[in-house]
Coordinates of N, CA and C in Angstrom, one line a residue:
Chain A
G143 N -3.5 -10.5 -15.4 CA -3.8 -9.3 -14.8 C -2.6 -8.4 -14.6
D144 N -2.9 -7.2 -14.0 CA -1.8 -6.3 -13.7 C -0.9 -6.8 -12.6
S145 N 0.4 -6.6 -12.7 CA 1.3 -7.0 -11.6 C 2.5 -6.1 -11.6
V146 N 3.2 -6.1 -10.5 CA 4.5 -5.4 -10.4 C 5.5 -6.3 -9.8
T147 N 6.7 -6.3 -10.3 CA 7.8 -7.1 -9.8 C 9.0 -6.1 -9.4
Q148 N 9.4 -6.2 -8.2 CA 10.5 -5.3 -7.8 C 11.7 -6.1 -7.2
M149 N 12.8 -5.5 -7.2 CA 14.0 -6.1 -6.7 C 13.9 -6.5 -5.3
E150 N 14.4 -7.7 -5.0 CA 14.3 -8.2 -3.6 C 15.3 -7.6 -2.8
G151 N 15.1 -7.4 -1.5 CA 16.1 -6.9 -0.6 C 16.5 -8.0 0.3
P152 N 17.0 -7.6 1.5 CA 17.2 -6.2 1.8 C 18.5 -5.6 1.2
V153 N 18.5 -4.3 1.1 CA 19.6 -3.6 0.5 C 20.2 -2.7 1.6
T154 N 21.5 -2.8 1.7 CA 22.3 -2.1 2.7 C 23.3 -1.2 2.0
L155 N 23.3 0.1 2.2 CA 24.2 1.0 1.6 C 24.8 1.9 2.6
S156 N 26.0 2.4 2.3 CA 26.6 3.4 3.1 C 26.1 4.8 2.7
E157 N 26.1 5.7 3.7 CA 25.6 7.0 3.4 C 26.4 7.6 2.2
E158 N 25.6 8.3 1.4 CA 26.1 9.0 0.2 C 26.3 8.0 -1.0
A159 N 26.0 6.8 -0.8 CA 26.0 5.8 -1.9 C 24.9 6.1 -2.9
F160 N 25.1 5.5 -4.1 CA 24.0 5.6 -5.2 C 23.0 4.5 -5.0
L161 N 21.8 4.8 -5.1 CA 20.7 3.8 -4.9 C 20.0 3.5 -6.2
T162 N 19.8 2.3 -6.5 CA 18.8 1.8 -7.6 C 18.0 0.7 -7.1
I163 N 16.7 0.8 -7.2 CA 15.8 -0.3 -6.9 C 15.0 -0.5 -8.2
N164 N 15.1 -1.7 -8.7 CA 14.5 -2.1 -10.0 C 13.0 -2.4 -9.8
C165 N 12.2 -2.0 -10.8 CA 10.8 -2.3 -10.8 C 10.3 -2.5 -12.2
T166 N 9.6 -3.6 -12.5 CA 9.0 -3.8 -13.8 C 7.5 -4.1 -13.6
Y167 N 6.8 -3.8 -14.6 CA 5.3 -4.0 -14.5 C 4.8 -4.8 -15.7
T168 N 3.6 -5.4 -15.5 CA 2.9 -6.0 -16.6 C 1.5 -5.4 -16.4
A169 N 0.9 -5.0 -17.6 CA -0.4 -4.5 -17.6 C -1.0 -4.6 -19.0
T170 N -2.3 -4.7 -19.0 CA -3.0 -4.8 -20.3 C -3.1 -3.5 -21.0
G171 N -3.2 -2.4 -20.2 CA -3.3 -1.1 -20.8 C -2.0 -0.3 -20.5
Y172 N -2.2 1.0 -20.2 CA -1.1 1.9 -19.9 C -1.3 2.5 -18.5
P173 N -0.7 1.8 -17.5 CA -1.0 2.1 -16.1 C -0.2 3.4 -15.7
S174 N -0.6 3.9 -14.6 CA 0.2 4.9 -13.9 C 1.1 4.2 -12.9
L175 N 2.2 4.7 -12.7 CA 3.2 4.0 -11.9 C 3.6 4.9 -10.7
F176 N 3.9 4.2 -9.6 CA 4.1 5.0 -8.3 C 5.2 4.3 -7.5
W177 N 5.9 5.1 -6.7 CA 6.7 4.6 -5.7 C 6.2 5.1 -4.3
Y178 N 6.0 4.1 -3.4 CA 5.6 4.5 -2.1 C 6.7 4.1 -1.1
V179 N 6.8 4.8 0.0 CA 7.8 4.5 1.0 C 7.0 4.3 2.4
Q180 N 7.5 3.3 3.1 CA 7.0 3.0 4.4 C 8.1 3.0 5.5
Y181 N 8.0 4.0 6.3 CA 9.0 4.1 7.4 C 8.5 3.2 8.6
P182 N 9.4 2.8 9.4 CA 9.0 1.9 10.5 C 7.8 2.4 11.3
G183 N 6.8 1.6 11.5 CA 5.7 1.9 12.3 C 4.7 2.9 11.6
E184 N 4.9 3.2 10.4 CA 4.1 4.2 9.8 C 3.3 3.6 8.5
G185 N 2.4 4.4 8.0 CA 1.7 3.9 6.8 C 2.4 4.2 5.6
L186 N 1.9 3.9 4.4 CA 2.5 4.1 3.2 C 2.4 5.6 2.8
Q187 N 3.5 6.1 2.3 CA 3.5 7.5 1.9 C 3.9 7.6 0.4
L188 N 3.2 8.3 -0.4 CA 3.5 8.5 -1.8 C 4.8 9.2 -1.9
L189 N 5.8 8.6 -2.6 CA 7.1 9.2 -2.8 C 7.1 10.0 -4.2
L190 N 6.7 9.3 -5.2 CA 6.6 10.0 -6.5 C 5.8 9.1 -7.5
K191 N 5.4 9.7 -8.6 CA 4.6 9.0 -9.6 C 4.8 9.5 -11.0
A192 N 4.4 8.7 -11.9 CA 4.4 9.1 -13.4 C 3.2 8.5 -14.0
T193 N 2.6 9.2 -14.8 CA 1.3 8.8 -15.4 C 1.4 8.4 -16.9
K194 N 2.5 8.7 -17.5 CA 2.5 8.2 -18.9 C 4.0 8.0 -19.3
A195 N 4.2 7.3 -20.4 CA 5.5 7.0 -20.9 C 6.5 8.2 -21.0
D196 N 7.7 8.0 -20.6 CA 8.8 9.0 -20.6 C 8.6 10.0 -19.5
D197 N 7.5 10.0 -18.8 CA 7.4 10.9 -17.6 C 8.5 10.6 -16.6
K198 N 9.0 11.6 -15.9 CA 9.9 11.3 -14.8 C 9.3 11.9 -13.5
G199 N 9.1 11.0 -12.5 CA 8.7 11.5 -11.2 C 9.9 11.8 -10.3
S200 N 9.8 12.8 -9.5 CA 10.9 13.1 -8.6 C 10.4 13.7 -7.3
N201 N 11.1 13.4 -6.2 CA 10.8 14.0 -4.9 C 11.9 13.6 -4.0
K202 N 12.3 14.6 -3.2 CA 13.3 14.4 -2.1 C 14.6 13.8 -2.6
G203 N 14.9 14.1 -3.9 CA 16.2 13.6 -4.4 C 16.0 12.2 -5.1
F204 N 14.8 11.6 -5.0 CA 14.6 10.3 -5.7 C 14.0 10.6 -7.0
E205 N 14.3 9.7 -8.0 CA 13.7 9.9 -9.3 C 13.4 8.5 -9.9
A206 N 12.4 8.5 -10.8 CA 12.0 7.3 -11.5 C 11.4 7.7 -12.9
T207 N 11.8 7.0 -13.9 CA 11.3 7.3 -15.3 C 10.5 6.2 -15.8
Y208 N 9.3 6.5 -16.3 CA 8.4 5.5 -16.9 C 8.9 5.1 -18.2
R209 N 9.4 3.9 -18.3 CA 10.0 3.4 -19.6 C 9.0 2.3 -20.2
K210 N 8.3 2.7 -21.2 CA 7.3 1.8 -21.8 C 8.0 0.7 -22.5
E211 N 9.2 1.0 -23.2 CA 9.8 0.0 -24.0 C 10.4 -1.2 -23.2
T212 N 10.7 -0.9 -21.9 CA 11.3 -1.9 -21.0 C 10.3 -2.2 -19.9
T213 N 9.1 -1.6 -19.9 CA 8.1 -1.8 -18.9 C 8.7 -1.7 -17.5
S214 N 9.5 -0.6 -17.3 CA 10.2 -0.4 -16.0 C 9.9 0.9 -15.4
F215 N 10.2 1.0 -14.2 CA 10.1 2.3 -13.4 C 11.1 2.2 -12.2
H216 N 12.3 2.2 -12.5 CA 13.4 2.0 -11.5 C 13.5 3.2 -10.7
L217 N 13.7 3.0 -9.4 CA 13.9 4.2 -8.4 C 15.4 4.4 -8.3
E218 N 15.8 5.7 -8.3 CA 17.2 6.0 -8.1 C 17.3 7.2 -7.2
K219 N 18.5 7.2 -6.5 CA 18.9 8.4 -5.7 C 20.4 8.5 -5.8
G220 N 20.9 9.7 -6.0 CA 22.3 9.8 -6.2 C 23.1 9.7 -4.9
S221 N 22.5 10.1 -3.8 CA 23.3 10.1 -2.5 C 22.3 9.9 -1.4
V222 N 22.3 8.6 -0.9 CA 21.3 8.3 0.1 C 21.8 8.8 1.5
Q223 N 20.8 9.0 2.4 CA 21.0 9.4 3.8 C 20.5 8.3 4.7
V224 N 20.9 8.4 5.9 CA 20.4 7.5 7.0 C 18.9 7.5 7.1
S225 N 18.4 8.7 6.9 CA 16.9 9.0 7.0 C 16.1 8.3 5.9
D226 N 16.8 7.8 4.9 CA 16.1 7.2 3.8 C 15.8 5.7 4.1
S227 N 16.3 5.2 5.2 CA 16.1 3.8 5.6 C 14.6 3.6 5.8
A228 N 14.1 2.7 5.0 CA 12.6 2.4 4.9 C 12.4 1.2 4.0
V229 N 11.1 0.9 3.8 CA 10.7 -0.1 2.8 C 10.1 0.7 1.6
Y230 N 10.5 0.3 0.4 CA 10.0 1.0 -0.8 C 9.2 0.1 -1.6
F231 N 8.0 0.5 -2.0 CA 7.1 -0.3 -2.8 C 6.8 0.4 -4.1
C232 N 7.0 -0.4 -5.2 CA 6.6 0.0 -6.5 C 5.1 -0.4 -6.7
A233 N 4.4 0.4 -7.4 CA 2.9 0.1 -7.5 C 2.4 0.6 -8.9
S234 N 1.4 0.0 -9.4 CA 0.8 0.4 -10.6 C -0.7 0.6 -10.3
S235 N -1.4 1.4 -11.2 CA -2.8 1.6 -11.1 C -3.3 2.0 -12.4
D236 N -4.5 1.7 -12.7 CA -5.1 2.1 -14.0 C -5.7 3.5 -13.9
S237 N -5.5 4.2 -12.8 CA -5.9 5.5 -12.7 C -4.7 6.4 -12.3
P238 N -4.6 7.6 -12.9 CA -3.5 8.5 -12.6 C -3.4 8.8 -11.1
S239 N -4.5 8.7 -10.4 CA -4.5 9.0 -9.0 C -4.7 7.8 -8.1
G240 N -4.6 6.6 -8.8 CA -4.8 5.4 -8.0 C -6.2 5.2 -7.6
G241 N -7.1 5.7 -8.5 CA -8.5 5.8 -8.1 C -9.2 4.5 -7.9
N242 N -8.7 3.4 -8.5 CA -9.3 2.1 -8.3 C -8.5 1.4 -7.3
Q243 N -7.6 0.6 -7.7 CA -6.7 0.0 -6.7 C -5.3 0.0 -7.2
F244 N -4.4 -0.2 -6.2 CA -3.0 -0.3 -6.5 C -2.6 -1.8 -6.6
Y245 N -1.7 -2.1 -7.5 CA -1.0 -3.4 -7.5 C 0.4 -3.1 -7.0
F246 N 0.7 -3.7 -5.9 CA 2.0 -3.4 -5.2 C 3.0 -4.5 -5.5
G247 N 4.3 -4.1 -5.6 CA 5.3 -5.1 -5.5 C 5.5 -5.6 -4.1
T248 N 6.5 -6.5 -3.9 CA 6.7 -7.1 -2.5 C 7.5 -6.2 -1.6
G249 N 8.0 -5.1 -2.1 CA 8.7 -4.1 -1.2 C 10.2 -4.5 -1.2
T250 N 11.0 -3.4 -1.0 CA 12.4 -3.6 -0.9 C 12.9 -2.8 0.3
S251 N 13.5 -3.5 1.3 CA 13.9 -2.8 2.5 C 15.3 -2.2 2.3
L252 N 15.4 -1.0 2.6 CA 16.7 -0.3 2.5 C 17.2 0.2 3.8
T253 N 18.4 -0.2 4.1 CA 19.1 0.3 5.3 C 20.3 1.1 4.9
V254 N 20.4 2.3 5.4 CA 21.6 3.2 5.1 C 22.4 3.3 6.4
I255 N 23.6 3.0 6.3 CA 24.5 3.0 7.5 C 25.4 4.2 7.4
P256 N 25.7 4.8 8.5 CA 26.5 6.1 8.5 C 28.0 5.7 8.1
Chain B
E39 N -4.7 19.2 7.8 CA -5.8 18.2 7.5 C -5.5 16.9 8.2
A40 N -6.4 16.3 9.0 CA -6.2 15.0 9.6 C -6.1 14.0 8.6
G41 N -5.3 12.9 8.9 CA -5.1 11.8 8.0 C -6.2 10.8 8.2
V42 N -5.9 9.6 7.7 CA -6.8 8.4 7.9 C -6.4 7.8 9.2
A43 N -7.4 7.7 10.1 CA -7.3 7.2 11.4 C -7.7 5.7 11.5
Q44 N -6.8 4.9 12.2 CA -7.1 3.5 12.3 C -6.9 3.2 13.8
S45 N -7.7 2.2 14.2 CA -7.5 1.7 15.6 C -8.0 0.2 15.6
P46 N -7.4 -0.6 16.5 CA -6.2 -0.3 17.3 C -5.0 -0.3 16.5
R47 N -3.9 0.1 17.1 CA -2.6 0.0 16.4 C -2.1 -1.4 16.3
Y48 N -2.3 -2.1 17.4 CA -1.8 -3.5 17.5 C -2.9 -4.4 18.2
K49 N -2.9 -5.6 17.8 CA -3.9 -6.6 18.3 C -3.3 -8.0 18.3
I50 N -3.4 -8.7 19.4 CA -2.9 -10.0 19.5 C -4.1 -10.9 19.9
I51 N -4.5 -11.9 19.2 CA -5.6 -12.7 19.5 C -5.2 -14.2 19.3
E52 N -6.0 -15.1 19.8 CA -5.8 -16.5 19.6 C -6.6 -16.9 18.4
K53 N -6.1 -18.0 17.7 CA -6.8 -18.5 16.5 C -8.2 -18.9 17.0
R54 N -9.1 -18.7 16.0 CA -10.6 -18.9 16.2 C -11.3 -17.8 17.0
Q55 N -10.6 -16.8 17.5 CA -11.3 -15.7 18.1 C -11.7 -14.7 17.0
S56 N -12.4 -13.7 17.4 CA -12.9 -12.7 16.5 C -12.2 -11.4 16.8
V57 N -12.1 -10.5 15.7 CA -11.4 -9.3 15.9 C -12.0 -8.3 14.9
A58 N -12.0 -7.0 15.3 CA -12.6 -5.9 14.5 C -11.6 -4.8 14.4
F59 N -11.5 -4.2 13.3 CA -10.7 -3.0 13.1 C -11.5 -1.8 12.6
W60 N -11.1 -0.7 13.0 CA -11.9 0.5 12.7 C -11.1 1.5 11.9
C61 N -11.8 2.2 11.0 CA -11.1 3.2 10.1 C -12.0 4.4 10.0
N62 N -11.4 5.6 10.1 CA -12.0 6.9 9.9 C -11.3 7.6 8.8
P63 N -11.9 7.7 7.6 CA -11.2 8.3 6.5 C -11.1 9.8 6.6
I64 N -10.4 10.4 5.7 CA -10.3 11.8 5.6 C -11.6 12.4 5.2
S65 N -12.0 13.5 5.9 CA -13.3 14.1 5.7 C -13.5 14.4 4.2
G66 N -14.6 14.0 3.7 CA -15.0 14.3 2.3 C -14.5 13.2 1.4
H67 N -13.8 12.2 1.8 CA -13.4 11.2 0.9 C -14.5 10.1 0.8
A68 N -15.0 10.0 -0.4 CA -16.1 9.1 -0.5 C -15.6 7.6 -0.7
T69 N -14.4 7.4 -1.2 CA -13.9 6.1 -1.4 C -13.0 5.6 -0.3
L70 N -13.3 4.4 0.1 CA -12.5 3.8 1.2 C -12.0 2.4 0.8
Y71 N -10.8 2.1 1.2 CA -10.2 0.8 0.8 C -9.7 0.1 2.1
W72 N -9.7 -1.2 2.1 CA -9.0 -2.0 3.1 C -8.0 -2.9 2.4
Y73 N -6.8 -2.8 2.8 CA -5.7 -3.6 2.3 C -5.2 -4.6 3.4
Q74 N -4.7 -5.7 2.9 CA -4.0 -6.6 3.8 C -2.5 -6.7 3.4
Q75 N -1.6 -6.4 4.4 CA -0.2 -6.5 4.1 C 0.5 -7.6 4.9
I76 N 0.7 -8.7 4.3 CA 1.4 -9.8 5.0 C 2.9 -9.5 5.0
L77 N 3.6 -9.9 6.1 CA 5.0 -9.6 6.3 C 5.8 -10.1 5.1
G78 N 6.6 -9.1 4.5 CA 7.4 -9.5 3.3 C 6.7 -9.4 2.0
Q79 N 5.4 -9.0 2.0 CA 4.7 -8.8 0.8 C 4.1 -7.4 0.7
G80 N 3.7 -7.0 -0.5 CA 3.1 -5.8 -0.7 C 1.6 -5.8 -0.3
P81 N 1.0 -4.7 -0.1 CA -0.4 -4.7 0.3 C -1.3 -5.2 -0.8
K82 N -2.3 -5.9 -0.4 CA -3.3 -6.5 -1.3 C -4.7 -6.0 -1.0
L83 N -5.4 -5.5 -2.0 CA -6.7 -4.9 -1.8 C -7.7 -6.0 -1.3
L84 N -8.4 -5.7 -0.2 CA -9.5 -6.7 0.2 C -10.8 -6.2 -0.2
I85 N -11.1 -4.9 0.0 CA -12.4 -4.4 -0.4 C -12.4 -2.9 -0.6
Q86 N -13.2 -2.4 -1.5 CA -13.3 -1.0 -1.8 C -14.8 -0.5 -1.7
F87 N -15.0 0.5 -1.0 CA -16.3 1.1 -0.8 C -16.4 2.5 -1.6
Q88 N -17.5 2.7 -2.1 CA -17.8 4.1 -2.6 C -19.0 4.5 -1.8
N89 N -18.8 5.5 -1.0 CA -19.8 5.9 0.0 C -20.1 4.6 0.9
N90 N -21.4 4.2 1.0 CA -21.6 3.0 1.8 C -21.8 1.8 0.9
G91 N -21.5 1.8 -0.4 CA -21.7 0.7 -1.2 C -20.4 0.0 -1.6
V92 N -20.4 -1.3 -1.8 CA -19.2 -2.0 -2.1 C -19.0 -2.0 -3.6
V93 N -17.7 -1.5 -4.0 CA -17.3 -1.5 -5.4 C -16.6 -2.8 -5.8
D94 N -15.8 -3.2 -4.9 CA -15.0 -4.4 -5.3 C -14.7 -5.2 -4.0
D95 N -15.1 -6.4 -3.9 CA -14.7 -7.3 -2.7 C -14.3 -8.6 -3.2
S96 N -13.8 -8.7 -4.5 CA -13.4 -9.9 -5.1 C -12.3 -10.7 -4.4
Q97 N -11.5 -10.0 -3.6 CA -10.4 -10.6 -2.9 C -10.6 -10.7 -1.4
L98 N -11.8 -10.5 -1.0 CA -12.1 -10.6 0.4 C -12.5 -12.1 0.7
P99 N -11.9 -12.7 1.6 CA -12.3 -14.1 2.0 C -13.6 -14.1 2.8
K100 N -14.7 -14.2 2.1 CA -16.0 -13.9 2.7 C -16.5 -14.9 3.7
D101 N -15.8 -16.1 3.7 CA -16.2 -17.0 4.7 C -15.8 -16.6 6.1
R102 N -14.8 -15.7 6.2 CA -14.4 -15.3 7.6 C -14.3 -13.7 7.7
F103 N -14.1 -13.0 6.6 CA -13.9 -11.6 6.6 C -15.3 -10.9 6.3
S104 N -15.5 -9.8 7.0 CA -16.7 -9.0 6.6 C -16.3 -7.5 6.8
A105 N -16.9 -6.6 6.1 CA -16.6 -5.2 6.2 C -17.9 -4.4 6.0
E106 N -18.0 -3.3 6.7 CA -19.2 -2.5 6.4 C -18.8 -1.0 6.6
R107 N -19.6 -0.2 6.0 CA -19.5 1.3 6.0 C -20.9 1.9 6.0
L108 N -21.6 1.7 7.0 CA -23.0 1.9 7.1 C -23.4 3.3 6.7
K109 N -22.7 4.3 7.2 CA -23.1 5.7 7.0 C -22.2 6.4 6.0
G110 N -21.4 5.6 5.3 CA -20.6 6.2 4.2 C -19.4 7.0 4.8
V111 N -19.1 6.8 6.1 CA -17.9 7.5 6.6 C -17.0 6.4 7.2
D112 N -17.2 6.2 8.5 CA -16.3 5.2 9.2 C -16.6 3.8 8.6
S113 N -15.6 2.9 8.8 CA -15.7 1.6 8.3 C -15.1 0.6 9.4
T114 N -15.7 -0.6 9.4 CA -15.1 -1.6 10.3 C -14.8 -2.9 9.4
L115 N -13.7 -3.5 9.7 CA -13.4 -4.8 9.1 C -13.3 -5.8 10.2
K116 N -14.0 -7.0 10.0 CA -14.1 -8.0 11.0 C -13.5 -9.3 10.5
I117 N -12.9 -10.1 11.3 CA -12.4 -11.4 11.0 C -13.0 -12.3 12.1
Q118 N -13.7 -13.4 11.6 CA -14.4 -14.3 12.5 C -14.6 -15.6 11.8
P119 N -13.9 -16.7 12.2 CA -12.9 -16.8 13.2 C -11.5 -16.5 12.6
A120 N -10.6 -16.1 13.4 CA -9.2 -15.8 12.8 C -8.4 -17.0 12.7
K121 N -7.5 -17.0 11.7 CA -6.6 -18.1 11.5 C -5.2 -17.5 11.6
L122 N -4.2 -18.4 11.8 CA -2.8 -18.0 11.9 C -2.4 -17.2 10.7
E123 N -2.8 -17.6 9.5 CA -2.4 -16.9 8.3 C -3.0 -15.5 8.1
D124 N -3.9 -15.1 9.0 CA -4.5 -13.7 9.0 C -3.5 -12.7 9.6
S125 N -2.5 -13.2 10.3 CA -1.5 -12.3 10.8 C -0.9 -11.4 9.8
A126 N -1.1 -10.1 9.9 CA -0.7 -9.1 8.9 C -1.0 -7.7 9.4
V127 N -0.6 -6.7 8.6 CA -1.0 -5.3 8.9 C -2.2 -5.0 8.0
Y128 N -3.2 -4.5 8.6 CA -4.4 -4.1 7.8 C -4.5 -2.6 7.6
L129 N -4.4 -2.2 6.4 CA -4.3 -0.8 6.1 C -5.6 -0.3 5.5
C130 N -6.0 0.8 6.0 CA -7.1 1.5 5.4 C -6.6 2.7 4.6
A131 N -7.3 3.0 3.5 CA -7.0 4.2 2.7 C -8.2 4.8 2.2
S132 N -8.1 6.1 1.9 CA -9.3 6.8 1.4 C -8.9 7.7 0.3
S133 N -9.8 8.1 -0.6 CA -9.6 9.0 -1.7 C -10.9 9.7 -2.0
L134 N -10.7 10.8 -2.8 CA -11.9 11.5 -3.3 C -12.6 10.6 -4.3
A135 N -13.9 10.7 -4.4 CA -14.6 9.8 -5.3 C -14.2 10.2 -6.8
G136 N -14.3 9.2 -7.6 CA -14.1 9.4 -9.1 C -12.7 9.6 -9.4
S137 N -12.1 10.7 -9.2 CA -10.7 10.9 -9.6 C -9.7 10.1 -8.8
G138 N -10.1 9.8 -7.6 CA -9.1 9.0 -6.7 C -8.0 9.9 -6.2
S139 N -8.1 11.2 -6.4 CA -7.1 12.1 -5.9 C -7.1 12.1 -4.4
G140 N -6.0 12.5 -3.8 CA -5.8 12.5 -2.4 C -5.7 11.2 -1.7
Y141 N -5.4 10.2 -2.5 CA -5.3 8.8 -2.0 C -4.3 8.8 -0.8
T142 N -4.8 8.4 0.4 CA -4.0 8.5 1.6 C -4.2 7.2 2.4
F143 N -3.1 6.7 2.9 CA -3.1 5.5 3.7 C -3.0 5.8 5.2
G144 N -3.7 5.0 6.0 CA -3.5 5.1 7.4 C -2.3 4.3 7.9
S145 N -2.0 4.4 9.2 CA -0.8 3.7 9.7 C -1.0 2.2 9.9
G146 N -2.2 1.8 9.8 CA -2.5 0.4 9.9 C -2.7 -0.2 11.2
T147 N -3.3 -1.4 11.3 CA -3.4 -2.2 12.5 C -2.6 -3.5 12.3
R148 N -1.7 -3.7 13.2 CA -0.9 -4.9 13.1 C -1.6 -6.0 13.9
L149 N -2.0 -7.1 13.2 CA -2.7 -8.2 13.9 C -1.8 -9.4 14.0
T150 N -1.7 -10.0 15.2 CA -0.9 -11.2 15.4 C -1.9 -12.3 15.9
V151 N -2.0 -13.4 15.2 CA -2.9 -14.5 15.6 C -1.9 -15.6 16.1
V152 N -2.2 -16.0 17.3 CA -1.3 -17.0 17.9 C -2.1 -18.3 18.2

């Protein structure tokens, strides 16, 4: 079945450092891929998504490119801020809008220190 | 636009007791989902409703978990009797029917079973 594997944390970075969180997927078809962020005490918020190969999703300085050849969707940000501290989840869905269900990775906790 | 509302935010119960969670989806969202998020893991779908009908409950432990959405709007998730391993955050999400657009998560109910 479909599944997502993401880099284990926790990750601790200094402010303005470069961030990469790795994510790979397995799927029988061509899923849509998502990154969700969960701030402390809050629900999941959609950060960005890509619905087909070579698509790049971007939001708030974060980017991820759908790589079919490596079945990956790594999250990157060139300069992290303290406010980026949160748990990041990679997810896949067989619907561009996640209309059925999401398959989530285990989450990667990011702490950014001043 | 109001988000997905869940209550209570926190609940602590003893094992073998019963507990119920409530979810009010975004107005007009026909599809409602319940996810279980165990600490250190990604959310896992428990049940999906389309209006008041069940679309997928294959991962719901039916010997102790039940859910209903009688009028196709609000939903309740019940655990009876609770076990220690049920300690988790229970997330409700909703989306527009069919396309799944507008997929939105609530803040969740954190359950601790002692």
